[in-house]
């Protein structure tokens, strides 16, 4: 092995003799536009990256996963402080926030009475139809997805810019700024029921038993971090990018159109948050950020994407008195969540963010493995005493560069962005319904506000649909077994109730 290639998603060991790459697990969520690449990485930081990553790769080759268990083991889970008991039907709102897929990428062929016909192709910038294809990789990369590239994809609502250069193959081994194949955005894991059965049948099962939202959009054009801000605050404070190698991100002034950099979001940009409002109301919140299995990989990942930044860099959250207690970073959340629930960390609002390999993020997370992880998380909730008073909202943060055919409404200078899947399950969820209300991540804020009697924080959550129509609080509570797929079930058996 003669050389290292530093890529924005993770480092790769590259063998010039064989032309093969060996990945070293760094997150690729910190996406910069082509003219930003390298500009934010001084030589000292590049050297530091290499110094960390080289032993990491060696560790992987000799069994670094075992080293974590031998050195650190699992962290013990302490008892949570007592929290207020409520006399109401819904007492727990769970939000599972996954990464980088459009509605068409997962549900293009899902039966949708009263909605769109199955999506089988998209349009190119030259007006030529491009058929959607089934990916031949479980972590297919469609290429880059920054703010400006998303605007090109959107193409003033024509949705025909997805054949731009970033969605075509790049140099050998570049799966991160460029696609895994020609017209790489035009791929779908849910093209037909048969295709879905090979990749994401669990998500189609949840849709068939709960509520699927077919007009749920990411809050903003482009990358992940701003959407994480909207999830918590119904605003991103003008942020339009992920953090760069120095922890700085781009902020767009909507009035002047000028851009500047910031390293955190002060209260002048983001004045409050759901955790802040929940705490002010005497209620409890918890945010779980799953970490990677190997500690040294976490260090290397954070040189590319500081995973806690979407919480820590919001000053009004970081300044909360119980921030250090309620923001929990832990590995193996799928196997530990049951114990966290038993120890009382099942707050009134719980946010769950997977680690890299479980996130389904293109070029990093296998979508089938990611769906299995999601099922374990939902099983832990569904098999707990909390099920009877819970609502689980499962959604994806941004479009990731994948094609979607529905033009997002433009509410302001930032978005909305492309459609993403959103599924709602609960003892009180309507069964097998596809809903068409325009929604986005601020809808989750509005839902929490409605459930707990909180005031809106911004115009977004004040005006957007609040998801309440997904529930029927008068129906007999449904058992969790309704949401567990039976052995041998396939997506071909779906018969949705309607809209």
CSV table of C-alpha atoms in Angstrom, one decimal:
chain,number,residue,atom,x,y,z
A,1,UNK,CA,0.0,0.0,0.0
A,2,UNK,CA,1.8,3.1,-1.2
A,3,UNK,CA,-0.5,6.0,-0.6
A,4,UNK,CA,-3.3,7.6,1.4
A,5,UNK,CA,-6.2,9.4,-0.2
A,6,UNK,CA,-8.0,11.8,2.1
A,7,UNK,CA,-11.6,12.0,1.1
A,8,UNK,CA,-14.4,14.0,2.8
A,9,UNK,CA,-16.3,11.0,3.9
A,10,UNK,CA,-13.5,8.9,5.2
A,11,UNK,CA,-9.9,8.1,4.6
A,12,UNK,CA,-9.1,5.3,2.2
A,13,UNK,CA,-6.1,3.2,1.9
A,14,UNK,CA,-5.3,2.9,-1.8
A,15,UNK,CA,-3.2,0.2,-3.3
A,16,UNK,CA,-1.7,1.4,-6.5
A,17,UNK,CA,-0.8,-2.1,-7.5
A,18,UNK,CA,-4.4,-3.5,-7.2
A,19,UNK,CA,-6.4,-0.3,-7.6
A,20,UNK,CA,-8.4,-1.4,-4.5
A,21,UNK,CA,-9.6,0.9,-1.6
A,22,UNK,CA,-9.8,-0.1,2.0
A,23,UNK,CA,-12.1,2.2,3.9
A,24,UNK,CA,-11.2,3.6,7.3
A,25,UNK,CA,-14.7,4.5,8.5
A,26,UNK,CA,-14.7,8.3,8.6
A,27,UNK,CA,-18.1,10.1,8.2
A,28,UNK,CA,-18.6,11.9,4.9
A,29,UNK,CA,-21.4,14.1,6.0
A,30,UNK,CA,-19.2,17.3,6.0
A,31,UNK,CA,-19.7,18.1,2.3
A,32,UNK,CA,-18.0,21.1,0.8
A,33,UNK,CA,-18.5,22.4,-2.7
A,34,UNK,CA,-15.8,21.7,-5.2
A,35,UNK,CA,-14.2,25.1,-4.8
A,36,UNK,CA,-14.1,24.7,-1.0
A,37,UNK,CA,-12.2,21.4,-1.1
A,38,UNK,CA,-8.9,21.7,0.6
A,39,UNK,CA,-9.3,25.4,1.3
A,40,UNK,CA,-10.4,24.7,4.9
A,41,UNK,CA,-7.7,22.1,5.7
A,42,UNK,CA,-4.4,23.6,6.7
A,43,UNK,CA,-1.4,21.3,6.4
A,44,UNK,CA,-1.2,20.8,10.2
A,45,UNK,CA,-4.7,19.5,10.3
A,46,UNK,CA,-4.2,17.3,7.3
A,47,UNK,CA,-1.1,15.8,9.0
A,48,UNK,CA,-3.1,15.3,12.2
A,49,UNK,CA,-5.8,13.5,10.2
A,50,UNK,CA,-3.3,11.2,8.7
A,51,UNK,CA,-1.6,10.5,12.1
A,52,UNK,CA,-4.9,9.5,13.5
A,53,UNK,CA,-6.2,7.6,10.5
A,54,UNK,CA,-3.1,5.5,9.8
A,55,UNK,CA,-3.2,3.6,13.1
A,56,UNK,CA,-6.9,3.4,12.7
A,57,UNK,CA,-6.6,1.5,9.4
A,58,UNK,CA,-3.9,-0.7,10.9
A,59,UNK,CA,-6.2,-1.4,13.9
A,60,UNK,CA,-9.0,-2.4,11.6
A,61,UNK,CA,-6.7,-4.9,9.9
A,62,UNK,CA,-5.8,-6.6,13.2
A,63,UNK,CA,-9.2,-6.4,14.9
A,64,UNK,CA,-9.7,-2.9,16.3
A,65,UNK,CA,-13.3,-3.6,17.2
A,66,UNK,CA,-12.1,-6.0,19.9
A,67,UNK,CA,-9.7,-3.4,21.2
A,68,UNK,CA,-12.6,-1.1,22.1
A,69,UNK,CA,-14.2,-3.8,24.2
A,70,UNK,CA,-11.0,-4.7,25.9
A,71,UNK,CA,-9.9,-1.2,26.6
A,72,UNK,CA,-13.2,0.7,27.4
A,73,UNK,CA,-16.1,-1.8,27.5
A,74,UNK,CA,-19.7,-0.6,27.6
A,75,UNK,CA,-20.4,2.5,29.6
A,76,UNK,CA,-22.6,1.9,32.6
A,77,UNK,CA,-26.1,3.5,32.4
A,78,UNK,CA,-27.1,5.5,35.5
A,79,UNK,CA,-30.6,6.2,36.7
A,80,UNK,CA,-32.3,9.2,35.2
A,81,UNK,CA,-33.6,12.0,37.4
A,82,UNK,CA,-37.4,11.8,38.2
A,83,UNK,CA,-39.6,13.4,35.6
A,84,UNK,CA,-43.1,14.8,35.6
A,85,UNK,CA,-45.8,12.3,35.1
A,86,UNK,CA,-48.6,13.6,32.9
A,87,UNK,CA,-52.3,12.9,32.8
A,88,UNK,CA,-52.7,12.7,29.0
A,89,UNK,CA,-52.8,10.1,26.2
A,90,UNK,CA,-49.4,10.9,24.6
A,91,UNK,CA,-46.5,11.1,27.1
A,92,UNK,CA,-43.5,10.2,24.9
A,93,UNK,CA,-42.6,11.5,21.5
A,94,UNK,CA,-39.7,9.6,19.8
A,95,UNK,CA,-37.9,11.0,16.8
A,96,UNK,CA,-35.6,8.7,14.8
A,97,UNK,CA,-33.5,10.8,12.4
A,98,UNK,CA,-31.7,9.0,9.7
A,99,UNK,CA,-29.7,10.3,6.7
A,100,UNK,CA,-29.8,11.2,3.1
A,101,UNK,CA,-32.6,9.6,1.0
A,102,UNK,CA,-35.5,11.0,-0.9
A,103,UNK,CA,-39.1,9.8,-0.9
A,104,UNK,CA,-38.6,8.4,-4.5
A,105,UNK,CA,-35.4,6.7,-3.4
A,106,UNK,CA,-37.4,4.6,-0.9
A,107,UNK,CA,-41.0,4.8,-1.9
A,108,UNK,CA,-41.1,5.5,-5.7
A,109,UNK,CA,-43.3,2.4,-6.3
A,110,UNK,CA,-45.3,2.4,-3.1
A,111,UNK,CA,-49.1,2.1,-3.7
A,112,UNK,CA,-50.6,5.5,-3.2
A,113,UNK,CA,-54.3,5.8,-3.6
A,114,UNK,CA,-55.3,9.4,-4.2
A,115,UNK,CA,-51.7,10.3,-4.7
A,116,UNK,CA,-49.0,10.1,-7.3
A,117,UNK,CA,-48.6,7.2,-9.6
A,118,UNK,CA,-45.4,5.1,-9.2
A,119,UNK,CA,-42.3,7.1,-10.2
A,120,UNK,CA,-40.4,5.1,-12.9
A,121,UNK,CA,-38.2,7.8,-14.5
A,122,UNK,CA,-36.9,11.4,-14.1
A,123,UNK,CA,-36.2,14.1,-16.6
A,124,UNK,CA,-32.7,15.3,-17.6
A,125,UNK,CA,-31.7,18.9,-18.1
A,126,UNK,CA,-31.9,18.3,-21.9
A,127,UNK,CA,-35.5,17.0,-21.7
A,128,UNK,CA,-34.7,13.4,-22.1
A,129,UNK,CA,-36.4,10.9,-19.7
A,130,UNK,CA,-33.9,8.9,-17.5
A,131,UNK,CA,-35.3,5.6,-16.2
A,132,UNK,CA,-34.9,5.0,-12.4
A,133,UNK,CA,-32.8,1.9,-11.7
A,134,UNK,CA,-32.3,-0.4,-8.7
A,135,UNK,CA,-28.9,0.2,-7.1
A,136,UNK,CA,-26.5,-2.7,-7.2
A,137,UNK,CA,-24.9,-1.5,-4.0
A,138,UNK,CA,-26.6,-1.2,-0.6
A,139,UNK,CA,-24.7,2.1,0.1
A,140,UNK,CA,-25.1,3.6,-3.4
A,141,UNK,CA,-23.7,7.1,-3.7
A,142,UNK,CA,-25.5,9.6,-5.9
A,143,UNK,CA,-22.8,12.2,-5.5
A,144,UNK,CA,-22.7,15.6,-3.7
A,145,UNK,CA,-25.6,17.5,-2.3
A,146,UNK,CA,-24.6,20.9,-1.0
A,147,UNK,CA,-26.8,24.0,-1.1
A,148,UNK,CA,-25.9,25.2,-4.5
A,149,UNK,CA,-25.9,21.8,-6.1
A,150,UNK,CA,-29.4,21.2,-4.6
A,151,UNK,CA,-30.5,24.4,-6.2
A,152,UNK,CA,-29.2,23.1,-9.5
A,153,UNK,CA,-31.1,19.8,-9.0
A,154,UNK,CA,-34.2,21.7,-8.2
A,155,UNK,CA,-33.8,23.8,-11.4
A,156,UNK,CA,-36.5,26.4,-10.5
A,157,UNK,CA,-39.0,23.6,-9.8
A,158,UNK,CA,-38.4,21.7,-13.0
A,159,UNK,CA,-36.6,18.9,-11.1
A,160,UNK,CA,-34.4,18.2,-14.1
A,161,UNK,CA,-30.9,19.2,-12.9
A,162,UNK,CA,-30.1,15.8,-11.4
A,163,UNK,CA,-27.8,14.9,-14.3
A,164,UNK,CA,-25.3,17.5,-13.3
A,165,UNK,CA,-21.6,16.6,-13.0
A,166,UNK,CA,-21.6,15.8,-9.3
A,167,UNK,CA,-24.1,13.0,-10.0
A,168,UNK,CA,-21.8,11.4,-12.5
A,169,UNK,CA,-18.7,9.2,-11.8
A,170,UNK,CA,-15.5,11.1,-10.8
A,171,UNK,CA,-12.0,9.9,-10.6
A,172,UNK,CA,-11.4,6.3,-9.5
A,173,UNK,CA,-12.3,5.8,-5.8
A,174,UNK,CA,-14.2,9.1,-5.5
A,175,UNK,CA,-17.6,8.0,-4.3
A,176,UNK,CA,-18.3,11.1,-2.2
A,177,UNK,CA,-18.2,14.1,-4.4
A,178,UNK,CA,-19.4,12.0,-7.3
A,179,UNK,CA,-21.7,9.1,-8.0
A,180,UNK,CA,-21.2,5.4,-8.2
A,181,UNK,CA,-22.5,5.3,-11.8
A,182,UNK,CA,-23.7,7.4,-14.7
A,183,UNK,CA,-26.7,9.5,-13.7
A,184,UNK,CA,-26.2,8.3,-10.2
A,185,UNK,CA,-29.1,10.3,-8.7
A,186,UNK,CA,-31.7,8.3,-10.7
A,187,UNK,CA,-31.7,5.2,-8.5
A,188,UNK,CA,-34.3,3.8,-6.1
A,189,UNK,CA,-34.4,1.1,-3.4
A,190,UNK,CA,-38.2,1.3,-3.6
A,191,UNK,CA,-38.7,1.3,-7.4
A,192,UNK,CA,-41.2,-1.6,-7.2
A,193,UNK,CA,-42.4,-3.9,-4.4
A,194,UNK,CA,-39.9,-6.6,-5.6
A,195,UNK,CA,-37.0,-4.1,-5.4
A,196,UNK,CA,-38.1,-2.9,-2.0
A,197,UNK,CA,-38.2,-6.5,-0.7
A,198,UNK,CA,-34.5,-6.8,-1.5
A,199,UNK,CA,-33.5,-3.7,0.5
A,200,UNK,CA,-36.0,-1.9,2.7
A,201,UNK,CA,-39.0,-4.2,3.2
A,202,UNK,CA,-39.3,-3.2,6.9
A,203,UNK,CA,-40.0,0.5,6.0
A,204,UNK,CA,-42.7,-0.6,3.5
A,205,UNK,CA,-44.2,-2.7,6.3
A,206,UNK,CA,-44.3,0.3,8.7
A,207,UNK,CA,-45.9,2.4,6.0
A,208,UNK,CA,-48.6,-0.3,5.4
A,209,UNK,CA,-49.4,-0.4,9.2
A,210,UNK,CA,-49.0,3.3,10.1
A,211,UNK,CA,-48.9,6.6,8.3
A,212,UNK,CA,-46.6,7.5,5.3
A,213,UNK,CA,-46.3,11.2,4.5
A,214,UNK,CA,-45.8,11.8,0.7
A,215,UNK,CA,-45.4,15.6,1.0
A,216,UNK,CA,-42.9,15.7,3.8
A,217,UNK,CA,-39.9,17.8,2.7
A,218,UNK,CA,-36.5,18.5,4.2
A,219,UNK,CA,-36.5,21.9,5.7
A,220,UNK,CA,-33.8,23.4,3.6
A,221,UNK,CA,-32.0,22.8,0.3
A,222,UNK,CA,-28.7,20.9,0.7
A,223,UNK,CA,-26.9,19.1,3.5
A,224,UNK,CA,-27.6,17.5,6.8
A,225,UNK,CA,-26.6,19.9,9.5
A,226,UNK,CA,-29.2,22.7,8.8
A,227,UNK,CA,-32.0,20.0,8.8
A,228,UNK,CA,-30.8,18.9,12.3
A,229,UNK,CA,-31.2,22.5,13.5
A,230,UNK,CA,-34.7,22.7,12.1
A,231,UNK,CA,-35.6,19.5,13.9
A,232,UNK,CA,-34.7,21.0,17.2
A,233,UNK,CA,-35.4,24.7,16.6
A,234,UNK,CA,-37.7,25.2,13.5
A,235,UNK,CA,-34.9,27.3,12.1
A,236,UNK,CA,-31.2,26.9,11.1
A,237,UNK,CA,-30.3,30.5,11.9
A,238,UNK,CA,-29.3,31.0,8.3
A,239,UNK,CA,-26.9,28.0,8.1
A,240,UNK,CA,-26.7,26.4,4.7
A,241,UNK,CA,-23.8,23.9,5.1
A,242,UNK,CA,-22.2,21.3,7.3
A,243,UNK,CA,-19.2,22.3,9.4
A,244,UNK,CA,-15.9,22.3,7.5
A,245,UNK,CA,-12.6,20.9,8.8
A,246,UNK,CA,-12.2,23.8,11.1
A,247,UNK,CA,-15.7,23.6,12.5
A,248,UNK,CA,-17.0,26.6,10.5
A,249,UNK,CA,-20.1,26.5,8.4
A,250,UNK,CA,-21.7,28.9,5.9
A,251,UNK,CA,-24.5,31.3,6.9
A,252,UNK,CA,-26.7,33.0,4.2
A,253,UNK,CA,-28.2,36.3,5.0
A,254,UNK,CA,-31.6,36.0,3.4
A,255,UNK,CA,-32.0,39.8,2.9
A,256,UNK,CA,-28.7,40.8,1.5
A,257,UNK,CA,-27.8,37.4,-0.1
A,258,UNK,CA,-24.4,37.7,1.5
A,259,UNK,CA,-22.6,34.6,2.9
A,260,UNK,CA,-20.3,34.5,5.9
A,261,UNK,CA,-18.9,31.8,8.2
A,262,UNK,CA,-19.8,31.0,11.8
A,263,UNK,CA,-18.6,28.3,14.2
A,264,UNK,CA,-21.7,28.2,16.4
A,265,UNK,CA,-25.3,29.5,16.5
A,266,UNK,CA,-25.7,32.3,19.0
A,267,UNK,CA,-29.0,33.3,20.5
A,268,UNK,CA,-29.3,36.1,18.0
A,269,UNK,CA,-29.5,33.5,15.2
A,270,UNK,CA,-31.4,30.8,17.1
A,271,UNK,CA,-33.3,32.1,20.0
A,272,UNK,CA,-34.9,29.0,21.4
A,273,UNK,CA,-35.3,25.3,20.9
A,274,UNK,CA,-37.6,22.4,21.7
A,275,UNK,CA,-35.2,21.2,24.5
A,276,UNK,CA,-35.2,24.8,25.9
A,277,UNK,CA,-39.0,25.0,25.8
A,278,UNK,CA,-39.5,21.5,27.2
A,279,UNK,CA,-37.2,22.3,30.1
A,280,UNK,CA,-38.9,25.6,30.7
A,281,UNK,CA,-42.2,23.8,31.0
A,282,UNK,CA,-40.8,21.4,33.6
A,283,UNK,CA,-40.6,18.5,31.2
A,284,UNK,CA,-37.7,16.3,30.2
A,285,UNK,CA,-35.8,15.7,26.9
A,286,UNK,CA,-33.1,13.3,25.9
A,287,UNK,CA,-31.0,13.3,22.7
A,288,UNK,CA,-29.1,10.1,21.9
A,289,UNK,CA,-26.2,10.3,19.5
A,290,UNK,CA,-24.9,6.9,18.7
A,291,UNK,CA,-21.1,6.8,18.3
A,292,UNK,CA,-19.0,4.5,16.2
A,293,UNK,CA,-17.8,1.2,17.7
A,294,UNK,CA,-14.1,2.1,17.6
A,295,UNK,CA,-13.0,5.1,19.7
A,296,UNK,CA,-10.2,6.1,17.4
A,297,UNK,CA,-12.6,6.2,14.5
A,298,UNK,CA,-14.8,8.7,16.5
A,299,UNK,CA,-11.8,11.0,16.8
A,300,UNK,CA,-11.0,10.7,13.1
A,301,UNK,CA,-14.7,11.2,12.2
A,302,UNK,CA,-14.8,14.4,14.1
A,303,UNK,CA,-12.0,15.8,12.0
A,304,UNK,CA,-14.4,15.5,9.1
A,305,UNK,CA,-17.8,15.9,10.8
A,306,UNK,CA,-18.1,16.8,14.4
A,307,UNK,CA,-21.3,14.7,15.0
A,308,UNK,CA,-22.3,16.4,18.3
A,309,UNK,CA,-22.1,19.8,16.5
A,310,UNK,CA,-25.7,19.8,15.5
A,311,UNK,CA,-26.6,20.0,19.2
A,312,UNK,CA,-23.5,21.4,20.9
A,313,UNK,CA,-23.1,24.4,18.5
A,314,UNK,CA,-26.6,25.7,19.2
A,315,UNK,CA,-25.9,28.0,22.1
A,316,UNK,CA,-29.4,27.9,23.6
A,317,UNK,CA,-29.2,24.1,23.9
A,318,UNK,CA,-25.6,23.9,25.0
A,319,UNK,CA,-26.3,26.4,27.8
A,320,UNK,CA,-29.1,24.4,29.3
A,321,UNK,CA,-28.5,23.3,32.9
A,322,UNK,CA,-29.0,19.6,32.1
A,323,UNK,CA,-27.3,19.6,28.7
A,324,UNK,CA,-24.4,17.4,29.8
A,325,UNK,CA,-26.9,14.9,31.3
A,326,UNK,CA,-29.5,14.9,28.6
A,327,UNK,CA,-27.2,14.8,25.5
A,328,UNK,CA,-26.1,11.2,25.6
A,329,UNK,CA,-23.4,9.8,23.3
A,330,UNK,CA,-23.2,6.1,23.4
A,331,UNK,CA,-22.3,3.1,21.2
A,332,UNK,CA,-24.5,0.2,20.3
A,333,UNK,CA,-27.7,2.1,21.0
A,334,UNK,CA,-29.8,-0.6,19.3
A,335,UNK,CA,-28.8,-3.0,22.1
A,336,UNK,CA,-28.7,-0.5,24.9
A,337,UNK,CA,-31.9,1.5,24.4
A,338,UNK,CA,-34.0,-1.0,26.3
A,339,UNK,CA,-31.8,-0.4,29.4
A,340,UNK,CA,-31.9,3.4,28.9
A,341,UNK,CA,-35.7,3.2,28.9
A,342,UNK,CA,-35.7,1.1,32.0
A,343,UNK,CA,-33.4,3.6,33.8
A,344,UNK,CA,-35.8,6.5,33.0
A,345,UNK,CA,-34.1,8.2,30.1
A,346,UNK,CA,-37.4,7.8,28.1
A,347,UNK,CA,-38.2,11.5,28.3
A,348,UNK,CA,-41.2,13.4,27.1
A,349,UNK,CA,-39.3,14.1,23.9
A,350,UNK,CA,-36.5,11.7,22.8
A,351,UNK,CA,-34.3,12.3,19.7
A,352,UNK,CA,-32.4,9.3,18.3
A,353,UNK,CA,-29.5,9.8,15.9
A,354,UNK,CA,-27.6,6.7,14.6
A,355,UNK,CA,-23.9,6.4,14.2
A,356,UNK,CA,-22.4,6.5,10.7
A,357,UNK,CA,-22.7,2.8,9.8
A,358,UNK,CA,-26.3,2.7,10.9
A,359,UNK,CA,-27.4,6.0,9.4
A,360,UNK,CA,-28.0,4.7,5.8
A,361,UNK,CA,-25.9,7.6,4.6
A,362,UNK,CA,-24.7,7.0,1.0
A,363,UNK,CA,-21.2,5.4,0.6
A,364,UNK,CA,-21.1,4.7,4.3
A,365,UNK,CA,-24.3,3.0,5.7
A,366,UNK,CA,-25.7,-0.1,4.2
A,367,UNK,CA,-29.5,0.6,3.8
A,368,UNK,CA,-30.5,-3.0,4.7
A,369,UNK,CA,-28.4,-3.0,7.9
A,370,UNK,CA,-29.7,0.5,8.7
A,371,UNK,CA,-33.3,-0.8,8.4
A,372,UNK,CA,-32.4,-3.7,10.7
A,373,UNK,CA,-30.9,-1.2,13.3
A,374,UNK,CA,-34.1,0.9,13.0
A,375,UNK,CA,-36.2,-2.1,13.7
A,376,UNK,CA,-34.2,-2.9,16.9
A,377,UNK,CA,-34.7,0.7,18.1
A,378,UNK,CA,-38.4,0.6,17.4
A,379,UNK,CA,-38.7,-2.9,19.0
A,380,UNK,CA,-37.0,-1.5,22.2
A,381,UNK,CA,-39.7,1.2,22.4
A,382,UNK,CA,-42.6,-1.0,21.3
A,383,UNK,CA,-41.8,-3.8,23.8
A,384,UNK,CA,-41.5,-1.3,26.7
A,385,UNK,CA,-44.2,0.0,29.0
A,386,UNK,CA,-43.9,3.3,27.1
A,387,UNK,CA,-45.6,1.9,23.9
A,388,UNK,CA,-49.1,2.6,25.2
A,389,UNK,CA,-48.4,6.4,25.4
A,390,UNK,CA,-45.9,6.9,22.6
A,391,UNK,CA,-45.7,8.3,19.1
A,392,UNK,CA,-42.7,7.4,17.0
A,393,UNK,CA,-41.7,9.6,14.1
A,394,UNK,CA,-39.1,8.1,11.7
A,395,UNK,CA,-37.7,10.4,9.0
A,396,UNK,CA,-34.5,11.3,7.1
A,397,UNK,CA,-32.6,14.5,7.3
A,398,UNK,CA,-32.0,15.5,3.7
A,399,UNK,CA,-32.1,14.2,0.1
A,400,UNK,CA,-28.5,13.1,-0.1
A,401,UNK,CA,-28.3,13.9,-3.8
A,402,UNK,CA,-30.9,11.4,-4.9
A,403,UNK,CA,-33.6,12.2,-7.4
A,404,UNK,CA,-37.2,13.1,-6.4
A,405,UNK,CA,-39.9,14.2,-8.8
A,406,UNK,CA,-42.0,16.6,-6.6
A,407,UNK,CA,-40.9,20.3,-6.6
A,408,UNK,CA,-40.5,21.5,-3.0
A,409,UNK,CA,-42.5,24.6,-2.1
A,410,UNK,CA,-40.2,27.6,-1.5
A,411,UNK,CA,-41.2,29.1,1.8
A,412,UNK,CA,-38.2,31.3,2.1
A,413,UNK,CA,-34.6,31.8,0.8
A,414,UNK,CA,-33.6,28.4,2.4
A,415,UNK,CA,-36.2,26.0,1.4
A,416,UNK,CA,-38.1,23.7,1.5
A,417,UNK,CA,-35.7,21.1,0.3
A,418,UNK,CA,-36.5,17.8,-1.5
A,419,UNK,CA,-39.0,15.3,-0.2
A,420,UNK,CA,-37.7,12.8,2.3
A,421,UNK,CA,-39.6,9.8,3.8
A,422,UNK,CA,-41.5,10.2,7.0
A,423,UNK,CA,-43.3,7.4,8.8
A,424,UNK,CA,-45.5,7.7,11.9
A,425,UNK,CA,-46.4,4.8,14.2
A,426,UNK,CA,-48.2,4.7,17.5
A,427,UNK,CA,-51.0,2.9,19.3
A,428,UNK,CA,-53.1,5.8,17.9
A,429,UNK,CA,-51.7,5.9,14.4
A,430,UNK,CA,-54.1,5.5,11.5
A,431,UNK,CA,-53.5,2.3,9.6
A,432,UNK,CA,-52.1,2.1,6.1
A,433,UNK,CA,-52.7,5.7,5.2
A,434,UNK,CA,-50.7,7.9,2.8
A,435,UNK,CA,-51.1,11.5,3.8
A,436,UNK,CA,-50.6,14.4,1.4
A,437,UNK,CA,-50.3,17.5,3.7
A,438,UNK,CA,-47.2,19.6,3.1
A,439,UNK,CA,-44.8,18.9,6.1
A,440,UNK,CA,-41.2,19.4,7.0
A,441,UNK,CA,-38.9,18.9,10.0
A,442,UNK,CA,-40.5,22.0,11.7
A,443,UNK,CA,-43.7,19.9,11.7
A,444,UNK,CA,-42.1,17.7,14.4
A,445,UNK,CA,-41.6,20.9,16.4
A,446,UNK,CA,-45.2,21.8,15.9
A,447,UNK,CA,-46.3,18.3,16.9
A,448,UNK,CA,-44.3,18.5,20.1
A,449,UNK,CA,-45.7,21.9,20.9
A,450,UNK,CA,-49.3,20.7,20.3
A,451,UNK,CA,-48.8,17.6,22.5
A,452,UNK,CA,-47.3,19.5,25.4
A,453,UNK,CA,-49.0,22.9,25.1
A,454,UNK,CA,-46.0,24.9,24.0
A,455,UNK,CA,-45.9,28.1,21.9
A,456,UNK,CA,-44.4,28.2,18.4
A,457,UNK,CA,-40.8,29.2,18.1
A,458,UNK,CA,-40.7,30.6,14.6
A,459,UNK,CA,-42.9,31.2,11.6
A,460,UNK,CA,-42.1,27.8,10.3
A,461,UNK,CA,-43.6,25.8,13.2
A,462,UNK,CA,-46.4,28.3,13.6
A,463,UNK,CA,-47.6,27.8,10.0
A,464,UNK,CA,-46.7,24.3,9.0
A,465,UNK,CA,-48.9,21.2,9.4
A,466,UNK,CA,-48.5,19.7,12.9
A,467,UNK,CA,-48.9,15.9,12.0
A,468,UNK,CA,-51.8,15.6,14.4
A,469,UNK,CA,-54.1,14.2,11.6
A,470,UNK,CA,-51.8,11.1,11.5
A,471,UNK,CA,-53.4,10.1,14.8
A,472,UNK,CA,-56.9,9.1,16.0
A,473,UNK,CA,-56.8,9.6,19.7
A,474,UNK,CA,-60.4,8.1,20.0
A,475,UNK,CA,-59.5,4.7,18.5
A,476,UNK,CA,-58.7,1.7,20.7
A,477,UNK,CA,-55.0,1.6,21.2
A,478,UNK,CA,-53.3,-0.7,18.8
A,479,UNK,CA,-50.8,-3.3,20.1
A,480,UNK,CA,-47.2,-3.1,19.1
A,481,UNK,CA,-47.5,-6.5,17.4
A,482,UNK,CA,-49.4,-4.6,14.6
A,483,UNK,CA,-46.1,-3.1,13.6
A,484,UNK,CA,-43.9,-6.2,13.7
A,485,UNK,CA,-43.7,-7.8,10.2
A,486,UNK,CA,-44.8,-11.4,10.1
A,487,UNK,CA,-42.3,-14.0,8.9
A,488,UNK,CA,-42.4,-14.3,5.1
A,489,UNK,CA,-44.2,-11.0,4.5
A,490,UNK,CA,-43.2,-9.1,1.3
A,491,UNK,CA,-44.1,-5.6,0.0
A,492,UNK,CA,-46.2,-7.2,-2.7
A,493,UNK,CA,-48.9,-7.8,-0.1
A,494,UNK,CA,-49.4,-4.1,0.7
A,495,UNK,CA,-53.0,-2.8,0.3
A,496,UNK,CA,-53.1,0.7,1.8
A,497,UNK,CA,-56.4,2.0,3.3
A,498,UNK,CA,-56.2,5.3,1.4
A,499,UNK,CA,-55.5,8.9,2.0
